[in-house]
Amino acid sequence: MKINNKNFNLFISKNEIDIIVKQISDIINIDYYNKNPIFIIVLKGSLFFASDLLRYINFNCEIDTISAKSYGNQMVSSGTTEISNANINIAGRHILIIEDIVETGNTLVTLLQYLNSFKPLSVEIVTLLSKPSCRKVDINVKYIGLSIPADFVVGYGMDYAEYGRNLPDIYTISKE
Ligand code: IMP
Ligand code: MG
């Protein structure tokens, strides 16, 4: 598979993704059944994960979105995170942030700081993927679908320079 002139190999199939997503939702359905939380989808990478995960959620909840940009157009995290959301009303509520992938953790540190300034009751993080060997800051990620090596991935919402988000499976960069 070629995306933006780079070769990628199949890494996690859509069937495997579905099993992982279902497993996370089973746990959240127990942990949050009476908490009336707000799920906050981190755009754009988490769109697909969030829409699949939320369809398995079986309790009352609200959904909001927030935009966090950190990658620029490269494969290396830029270190600065731009956040935008015009209308955030989370005071006194339980918040679950939905992320596609946690790498250095920088994006989430910025996001947590931003959200905590609105005085929510609690904030936890749900991520489909995590690259623990890339972590630069110590953050507590409560729900992790799968921990993977440091290699760059695309598909299922995640992009390489904005391409590849539409792929139903997840691909990893080819080392050849
Ligand atoms: P962090 O701030 O370094 O933790 O990076 C997190 C953000 O970078 C994620 O929300 C993703 O949008 C993006 N990201 C990290 N690793 C990858 C990857 O392998 N492929 C595509 N996007 C990634
Ligand atoms: Mg993201």
PDB file of C-alpha atoms and ligand atoms in Angstrom:
ATOM      1  CA  MET A   1       0.000   0.000   0.000  1.00  0.00           C
ATOM      2  CA  LYS A   2       1.436   3.364  -1.063  1.00  0.00           C
ATOM      3  CA  ILE A   3       0.448   6.575   0.724  1.00  0.00           C
ATOM      4  CA  ASN A   4       2.143   9.828  -0.282  1.00  0.00           C
ATOM      5  CA  ASN A   5       4.908   7.802  -1.954  1.00  0.00           C
ATOM      6  CA  LYS A   6       5.737   5.808   1.170  1.00  0.00           C
ATOM      7  CA  ASN A   7       5.118   2.072   1.514  1.00  0.00           C
ATOM      8  CA  PHE A   8       2.904   0.763   4.293  1.00  0.00           C
ATOM      9  CA  ASN A   9       2.079  -2.821   5.342  1.00  0.00           C
ATOM     10  CA  LEU A  10      -1.127  -4.158   6.874  1.00  0.00           C
ATOM     11  CA  PHE A  11      -0.743  -4.097  10.658  1.00  0.00           C
ATOM     12  CA  ILE A  12      -4.148  -4.387  12.376  1.00  0.00           C
ATOM     13  CA  SER A  13      -7.127  -5.619  10.361  1.00  0.00           C
ATOM     14  CA  LYS A  14     -10.599  -4.138  10.722  1.00  0.00           C
ATOM     15  CA  ASN A  15     -11.750  -7.371  12.398  1.00  0.00           C
ATOM     16  CA  GLU A  16      -8.997  -7.120  14.989  1.00  0.00           C
ATOM     17  CA  ILE A  17      -9.802  -3.432  15.506  1.00  0.00           C
ATOM     18  CA  ASP A  18     -13.442  -4.317  16.139  1.00  0.00           C
ATOM     19  CA  ILE A  19     -12.485  -6.874  18.807  1.00  0.00           C
ATOM     20  CA  ILE A  20     -10.288  -4.291  20.568  1.00  0.00           C
ATOM     21  CA  VAL A  21     -12.970  -1.592  20.391  1.00  0.00           C
ATOM     22  CA  LYS A  22     -15.587  -3.970  21.795  1.00  0.00           C
ATOM     23  CA  GLN A  23     -13.277  -4.943  24.685  1.00  0.00           C
ATOM     24  CA  ILE A  24     -12.768  -1.297  25.676  1.00  0.00           C
ATOM     25  CA  SER A  25     -16.475  -0.517  25.434  1.00  0.00           C
ATOM     26  CA  ASP A  26     -17.325  -3.494  27.674  1.00  0.00           C
ATOM     27  CA  ILE A  27     -15.132  -2.036  30.435  1.00  0.00           C
ATOM     28  CA  ILE A  28     -16.391   1.536  30.015  1.00  0.00           C
ATOM     29  CA  ASN A  29     -19.992   0.281  30.046  1.00  0.00           C
ATOM     30  CA  ILE A  30     -19.308  -1.086  33.521  1.00  0.00           C
ATOM     31  CA  ASP A  31     -17.191   1.807  34.856  1.00  0.00           C
ATOM     32  CA  TYR A  32     -19.463   4.647  33.670  1.00  0.00           C
ATOM     33  CA  TYR A  33     -22.981   3.173  33.530  1.00  0.00           C
ATOM     34  CA  ASN A  34     -24.415   5.639  36.059  1.00  0.00           C
ATOM     35  CA  LYS A  35     -22.048   8.571  35.540  1.00  0.00           C
ATOM     36  CA  ASN A  36     -23.673  10.375  32.601  1.00  0.00           C
ATOM     37  CA  PRO A  37     -20.270  11.330  31.132  1.00  0.00           C
ATOM     38  CA  ILE A  38     -19.320  13.538  28.216  1.00  0.00           C
ATOM     39  CA  PHE A  39     -17.125  11.838  25.628  1.00  0.00           C
ATOM     40  CA  ILE A  40     -14.805  14.329  23.953  1.00  0.00           C
ATOM     41  CA  ILE A  41     -13.594  13.193  20.544  1.00  0.00           C
ATOM     42  CA  VAL A  42     -10.161  14.527  19.611  1.00  0.00           C
ATOM     43  CA  LEU A  43     -10.350  15.472  15.931  1.00  0.00           C
ATOM     44  CA  LYS A  44      -9.532  14.375  13.382  1.00  0.00           C
ATOM     45  CA  GLY A  45      -7.674  11.144  14.103  1.00  0.00           C
ATOM     46  CA  SER A  46     -10.179   9.692  16.579  1.00  0.00           C
ATOM     47  CA  LEU A  47     -13.265  10.052  14.380  1.00  0.00           C
ATOM     48  CA  PHE A  48     -13.477   6.434  13.280  1.00  0.00           C
ATOM     49  CA  PHE A  49     -12.522   4.930  16.634  1.00  0.00           C
ATOM     50  CA  ALA A  50     -14.987   7.185  18.445  1.00  0.00           C
ATOM     51  CA  SER A  51     -17.871   6.438  16.121  1.00  0.00           C
ATOM     52  CA  ASP A  52     -17.345   2.677  16.511  1.00  0.00           C
ATOM     53  CA  LEU A  53     -16.724   2.808  20.264  1.00  0.00           C
ATOM     54  CA  LEU A  54     -19.708   5.041  20.996  1.00  0.00           C
ATOM     55  CA  ARG A  55     -22.085   2.714  19.173  1.00  0.00           C
ATOM     56  CA  TYR A  56     -21.201   0.049  21.756  1.00  0.00           C
ATOM     57  CA  ILE A  57     -21.850   2.399  24.700  1.00  0.00           C
ATOM     58  CA  ASN A  58     -25.143   1.493  26.356  1.00  0.00           C
ATOM     59  CA  PHE A  59     -25.740   4.289  28.899  1.00  0.00           C
ATOM     60  CA  ASN A  60     -26.790   7.951  28.748  1.00  0.00           C
ATOM     61  CA  CYS A  61     -23.940  10.147  27.611  1.00  0.00           C
ATOM     62  CA  GLU A  62     -23.134  13.296  25.690  1.00  0.00           C
ATOM     63  CA  ILE A  63     -20.642  13.678  22.863  1.00  0.00           C
ATOM     64  CA  ASP A  64     -18.506  16.700  22.042  1.00  0.00           C
ATOM     65  CA  THR A  65     -15.462  17.308  19.874  1.00  0.00           C
ATOM     66  CA  ILE A  66     -12.219  19.154  20.286  1.00  0.00           C
ATOM     67  CA  SER A  67      -9.493  19.775  17.777  1.00  0.00           C
ATOM     68  CA  ALA A  68      -5.839  19.185  18.682  1.00  0.00           C
ATOM     69  CA  LYS A  69      -3.162  19.554  16.070  1.00  0.00           C
ATOM     70  CA  SER A  70       0.386  18.570  16.841  1.00  0.00           C
ATOM     71  CA  TYR A  71       1.882  16.719  13.935  1.00  0.00           C
ATOM     72  CA  GLY A  72       2.135  19.301  11.164  1.00  0.00           C
ATOM     73  CA  ASN A  73       2.696  17.369   8.008  1.00  0.00           C
ATOM     74  CA  GLN A  74       5.456  15.082   9.185  1.00  0.00           C
ATOM     75  CA  MET A  75       5.974  11.813  10.953  1.00  0.00           C
ATOM     76  CA  VAL A  76       7.533  13.483  13.988  1.00  0.00           C
ATOM     77  CA  SER A  77       5.463  15.095  16.708  1.00  0.00           C
ATOM     78  CA  SER A  78       5.963  18.878  16.500  1.00  0.00           C
ATOM     79  CA  GLY A  79       5.918  19.366  20.270  1.00  0.00           C
ATOM     80  CA  THR A  80       3.384  22.188  20.206  1.00  0.00           C
ATOM     81  CA  THR A  81      -0.339  21.543  20.330  1.00  0.00           C
ATOM     82  CA  GLU A  82      -3.049  23.803  18.977  1.00  0.00           C
ATOM     83  CA  ILE A  83      -6.454  23.353  20.606  1.00  0.00           C
ATOM     84  CA  SER A  84      -9.754  24.643  19.344  1.00  0.00           C
ATOM     85  CA  ASN A  85     -13.331  24.291  20.490  1.00  0.00           C
ATOM     86  CA  ALA A  86     -15.666  27.271  20.532  1.00  0.00           C
ATOM     87  CA  ASN A  87     -18.121  25.930  23.052  1.00  0.00           C
ATOM     88  CA  ILE A  88     -17.137  23.698  25.953  1.00  0.00           C
ATOM     89  CA  ASN A  89     -19.503  23.118  28.874  1.00  0.00           C
ATOM     90  CA  ILE A  90     -18.057  20.448  31.137  1.00  0.00           C
ATOM     91  CA  ALA A  91     -18.062  21.915  34.650  1.00  0.00           C
ATOM     92  CA  GLY A  92     -19.015  19.273  37.231  1.00  0.00           C
ATOM     93  CA  ARG A  93     -19.167  16.453  34.649  1.00  0.00           C
ATOM     94  CA  HIS A  94     -17.238  13.221  34.146  1.00  0.00           C
ATOM     95  CA  ILE A  95     -15.156  13.503  30.982  1.00  0.00           C
ATOM     96  CA  LEU A  96     -13.732  10.757  28.774  1.00  0.00           C
ATOM     97  CA  ILE A  97     -11.283  11.959  26.133  1.00  0.00           C
ATOM     98  CA  ILE A  98     -11.231   9.728  23.042  1.00  0.00           C
ATOM     99  CA  GLU A  99      -7.819   9.631  21.333  1.00  0.00           C
ATOM    100  CA  ASP A 100      -6.569   7.610  18.379  1.00  0.00           C
ATOM    101  CA  ILE A 101      -3.004   7.167  19.557  1.00  0.00           C
ATOM    102  CA  VAL A 102      -0.788   8.399  22.386  1.00  0.00           C
ATOM    103  CA  GLU A 103       2.844   8.852  21.479  1.00  0.00           C
ATOM    104  CA  THR A 104       4.909  11.383  23.489  1.00  0.00           C
ATOM    105  CA  GLY A 105       1.856  12.339  25.547  1.00  0.00           C
ATOM    106  CA  ASN A 106       2.374  16.040  24.816  1.00  0.00           C
ATOM    107  CA  THR A 107      -0.987  16.478  23.091  1.00  0.00           C
ATOM    108  CA  LEU A 108      -2.798  15.023  26.082  1.00  0.00           C
ATOM    109  CA  VAL A 109      -0.911  17.099  28.627  1.00  0.00           C
ATOM    110  CA  THR A 110      -2.038  20.254  26.803  1.00  0.00           C
ATOM    111  CA  LEU A 111      -5.570  18.922  26.426  1.00  0.00           C
ATOM    112  CA  LEU A 112      -5.824  17.908  30.086  1.00  0.00           C
ATOM    113  CA  GLN A 113      -4.638  21.329  31.201  1.00  0.00           C
ATOM    114  CA  TYR A 114      -7.188  22.997  28.931  1.00  0.00           C
ATOM    115  CA  LEU A 115     -10.108  20.791  30.002  1.00  0.00           C
ATOM    116  CA  ASN A 116      -9.245  20.909  33.702  1.00  0.00           C
ATOM    117  CA  SER A 117      -9.484  24.707  33.568  1.00  0.00           C
ATOM    118  CA  PHE A 118     -13.267  24.242  33.064  1.00  0.00           C
ATOM    119  CA  LYS A 119     -13.530  22.323  36.375  1.00  0.00           C
ATOM    120  CA  PRO A 120     -14.872  18.926  35.311  1.00  0.00           C
ATOM    121  CA  LEU A 121     -15.588  16.326  38.025  1.00  0.00           C
ATOM    122  CA  SER A 122     -13.116  13.854  36.485  1.00  0.00           C
ATOM    123  CA  VAL A 123     -11.150  13.390  33.271  1.00  0.00           C
ATOM    124  CA  GLU A 124      -9.924  10.047  31.930  1.00  0.00           C
ATOM    125  CA  ILE A 125      -8.378   9.067  28.613  1.00  0.00           C
ATOM    126  CA  VAL A 126      -9.452   6.347  26.181  1.00  0.00           C
ATOM    127  CA  THR A 127      -7.027   5.590  23.371  1.00  0.00           C
ATOM    128  CA  LEU A 128      -7.113   2.938  20.684  1.00  0.00           C
ATOM    129  CA  LEU A 129      -3.317   2.729  20.414  1.00  0.00           C
ATOM    130  CA  SER A 130      -0.352   3.659  22.582  1.00  0.00           C
ATOM    131  CA  LYS A 131       3.372   3.797  21.843  1.00  0.00           C
ATOM    132  CA  PRO A 132       4.754   3.470  25.384  1.00  0.00           C
ATOM    133  CA  SER A 133       8.393   3.596  24.253  1.00  0.00           C
ATOM    134  CA  CYS A 134       7.808   7.123  22.849  1.00  0.00           C
ATOM    135  CA  ARG A 135       6.383   8.631  26.031  1.00  0.00           C
ATOM    136  CA  LYS A 136       8.083  11.885  27.103  1.00  0.00           C
ATOM    137  CA  VAL A 137       5.677  12.925  29.832  1.00  0.00           C
ATOM    138  CA  ASP A 138       4.080  10.920  32.592  1.00  0.00           C
ATOM    139  CA  ILE A 139       0.342  10.716  31.966  1.00  0.00           C
ATOM    140  CA  ASN A 140      -2.205   8.250  33.215  1.00  0.00           C
ATOM    141  CA  VAL A 141      -4.068   6.675  30.273  1.00  0.00           C
ATOM    142  CA  LYS A 142      -6.871   4.635  31.820  1.00  0.00           C
ATOM    143  CA  TYR A 143      -8.121   2.761  28.747  1.00  0.00           C
ATOM    144  CA  ILE A 144      -5.642   1.528  26.108  1.00  0.00           C
ATOM    145  CA  GLY A 145      -6.791  -0.691  23.249  1.00  0.00           C
ATOM    146  CA  LEU A 146      -3.366  -1.905  22.174  1.00  0.00           C
ATOM    147  CA  SER A 147       0.255  -0.978  22.901  1.00  0.00           C
ATOM    148  CA  ILE A 148       2.394  -0.977  19.763  1.00  0.00           C
ATOM    149  CA  PRO A 149       6.058  -0.345  18.815  1.00  0.00           C
ATOM    150  CA  ALA A 150       7.315   3.149  17.954  1.00  0.00           C
ATOM    151  CA  ASP A 151       6.679   2.786  14.184  1.00  0.00           C
ATOM    152  CA  PHE A 152       4.428   5.224  12.339  1.00  0.00           C
ATOM    153  CA  VAL A 153       0.905   3.971  11.544  1.00  0.00           C
ATOM    154  CA  VAL A 154      -1.949   5.143   9.285  1.00  0.00           C
ATOM    155  CA  GLY A 155      -5.567   4.239   8.639  1.00  0.00           C
ATOM    156  CA  TYR A 156      -8.794   4.069  10.648  1.00  0.00           C
ATOM    157  CA  GLY A 157      -8.685   7.843  11.094  1.00  0.00           C
ATOM    158  CA  MET A 158      -4.927   8.228  11.454  1.00  0.00           C
ATOM    159  CA  ASP A 159      -3.074  10.051   8.717  1.00  0.00           C
ATOM    160  CA  TYR A 160       0.236  10.487   7.041  1.00  0.00           C
ATOM    161  CA  ALA A 161       0.229  14.170   5.949  1.00  0.00           C
ATOM    162  CA  GLU A 162      -3.606  14.042   5.908  1.00  0.00           C
ATOM    163  CA  TYR A 163      -3.799  10.942   3.667  1.00  0.00           C
ATOM    164  CA  GLY A 164      -4.853   7.448   4.653  1.00  0.00           C
ATOM    165  CA  ARG A 165      -7.498   8.340   7.231  1.00  0.00           C
ATOM    166  CA  ASN A 166     -10.212   6.618   5.199  1.00  0.00           C
ATOM    167  CA  LEU A 167      -8.561   3.172   5.257  1.00  0.00           C
ATOM    168  CA  PRO A 168     -10.636   0.655   7.270  1.00  0.00           C
ATOM    169  CA  ASP A 169      -7.538  -1.233   8.488  1.00  0.00           C
ATOM    170  CA  ILE A 170      -4.396   0.108  10.199  1.00  0.00           C
ATOM    171  CA  TYR A 171      -1.084   0.014   8.314  1.00  0.00           C
ATOM    172  CA  THR A 172       2.481   0.450   9.541  1.00  0.00           C
ATOM    173  CA  ILE A 173       5.348   2.019   7.662  1.00  0.00           C
ATOM    174  CA  SER A 174       7.419  -0.447   5.650  1.00  0.00           C
ATOM    175  CA  LYS A 175      11.062  -0.734   6.696  1.00  0.00           C
ATOM    176  CA  GLU A 176      12.364  -1.831   3.278  1.00  0.00           C
TER     177      GLU A 176
HETATM  178  P1  IMP B   1       1.708  12.907  21.064  1.00  0.00           P
HETATM  179  O1  IMP B   1       1.362  14.306  21.409  1.00  0.00           O
HETATM  180  O2  IMP B   1       3.161  12.766  20.721  1.00  0.00           O
HETATM  181  O3  IMP B   1       1.281  11.896  22.104  1.00  0.00           O
HETATM  182  O4  IMP B   1       0.999  12.578  19.716  1.00  0.00           O
HETATM  183  C1  IMP B   1      -0.293  12.295  19.670  1.00  0.00           C
HETATM  184  C2  IMP B   1      -0.947  12.656  18.360  1.00  0.00           C
HETATM  185  O5  IMP B   1      -0.061  12.533  17.253  1.00  0.00           O
HETATM  186  C3  IMP B   1      -2.051  11.665  18.149  1.00  0.00           C
HETATM  187  O6  IMP B   1      -3.248  12.204  18.601  1.00  0.00           O
HETATM  188  C4  IMP B   1      -2.039  11.441  16.662  1.00  0.00           C
HETATM  189  O7  IMP B   1      -2.947  12.331  16.054  1.00  0.00           O
HETATM  190  C5  IMP B   1      -0.647  11.775  16.215  1.00  0.00           C
HETATM  191  N1  IMP B   1       0.141  10.527  16.014  1.00  0.00           N
HETATM  192  C6  IMP B   1       1.002   9.935  16.858  1.00  0.00           C
HETATM  193  N2  IMP B   1       1.550   8.833  16.339  1.00  0.00           N
HETATM  194  C7  IMP B   1       0.997   8.700  15.117  1.00  0.00           C
HETATM  195  C8  IMP B   1       1.147   7.726  14.058  1.00  0.00           C
HETATM  196  O8  IMP B   1       1.901   6.734  14.141  1.00  0.00           O
HETATM  197  N3  IMP B   1       0.399   7.932  12.957  1.00  0.00           N
HETATM  198  C9  IMP B   1      -0.447   8.991  12.805  1.00  0.00           C
HETATM  199  N4  IMP B   1      -0.608   9.919  13.755  1.00  0.00           N
HETATM  200  C10 IMP B   1       0.095   9.782  14.902  1.00  0.00           C
HETATM  201 MG    MG B   2      -4.835  12.714  17.378  1.00  0.00          MG
END
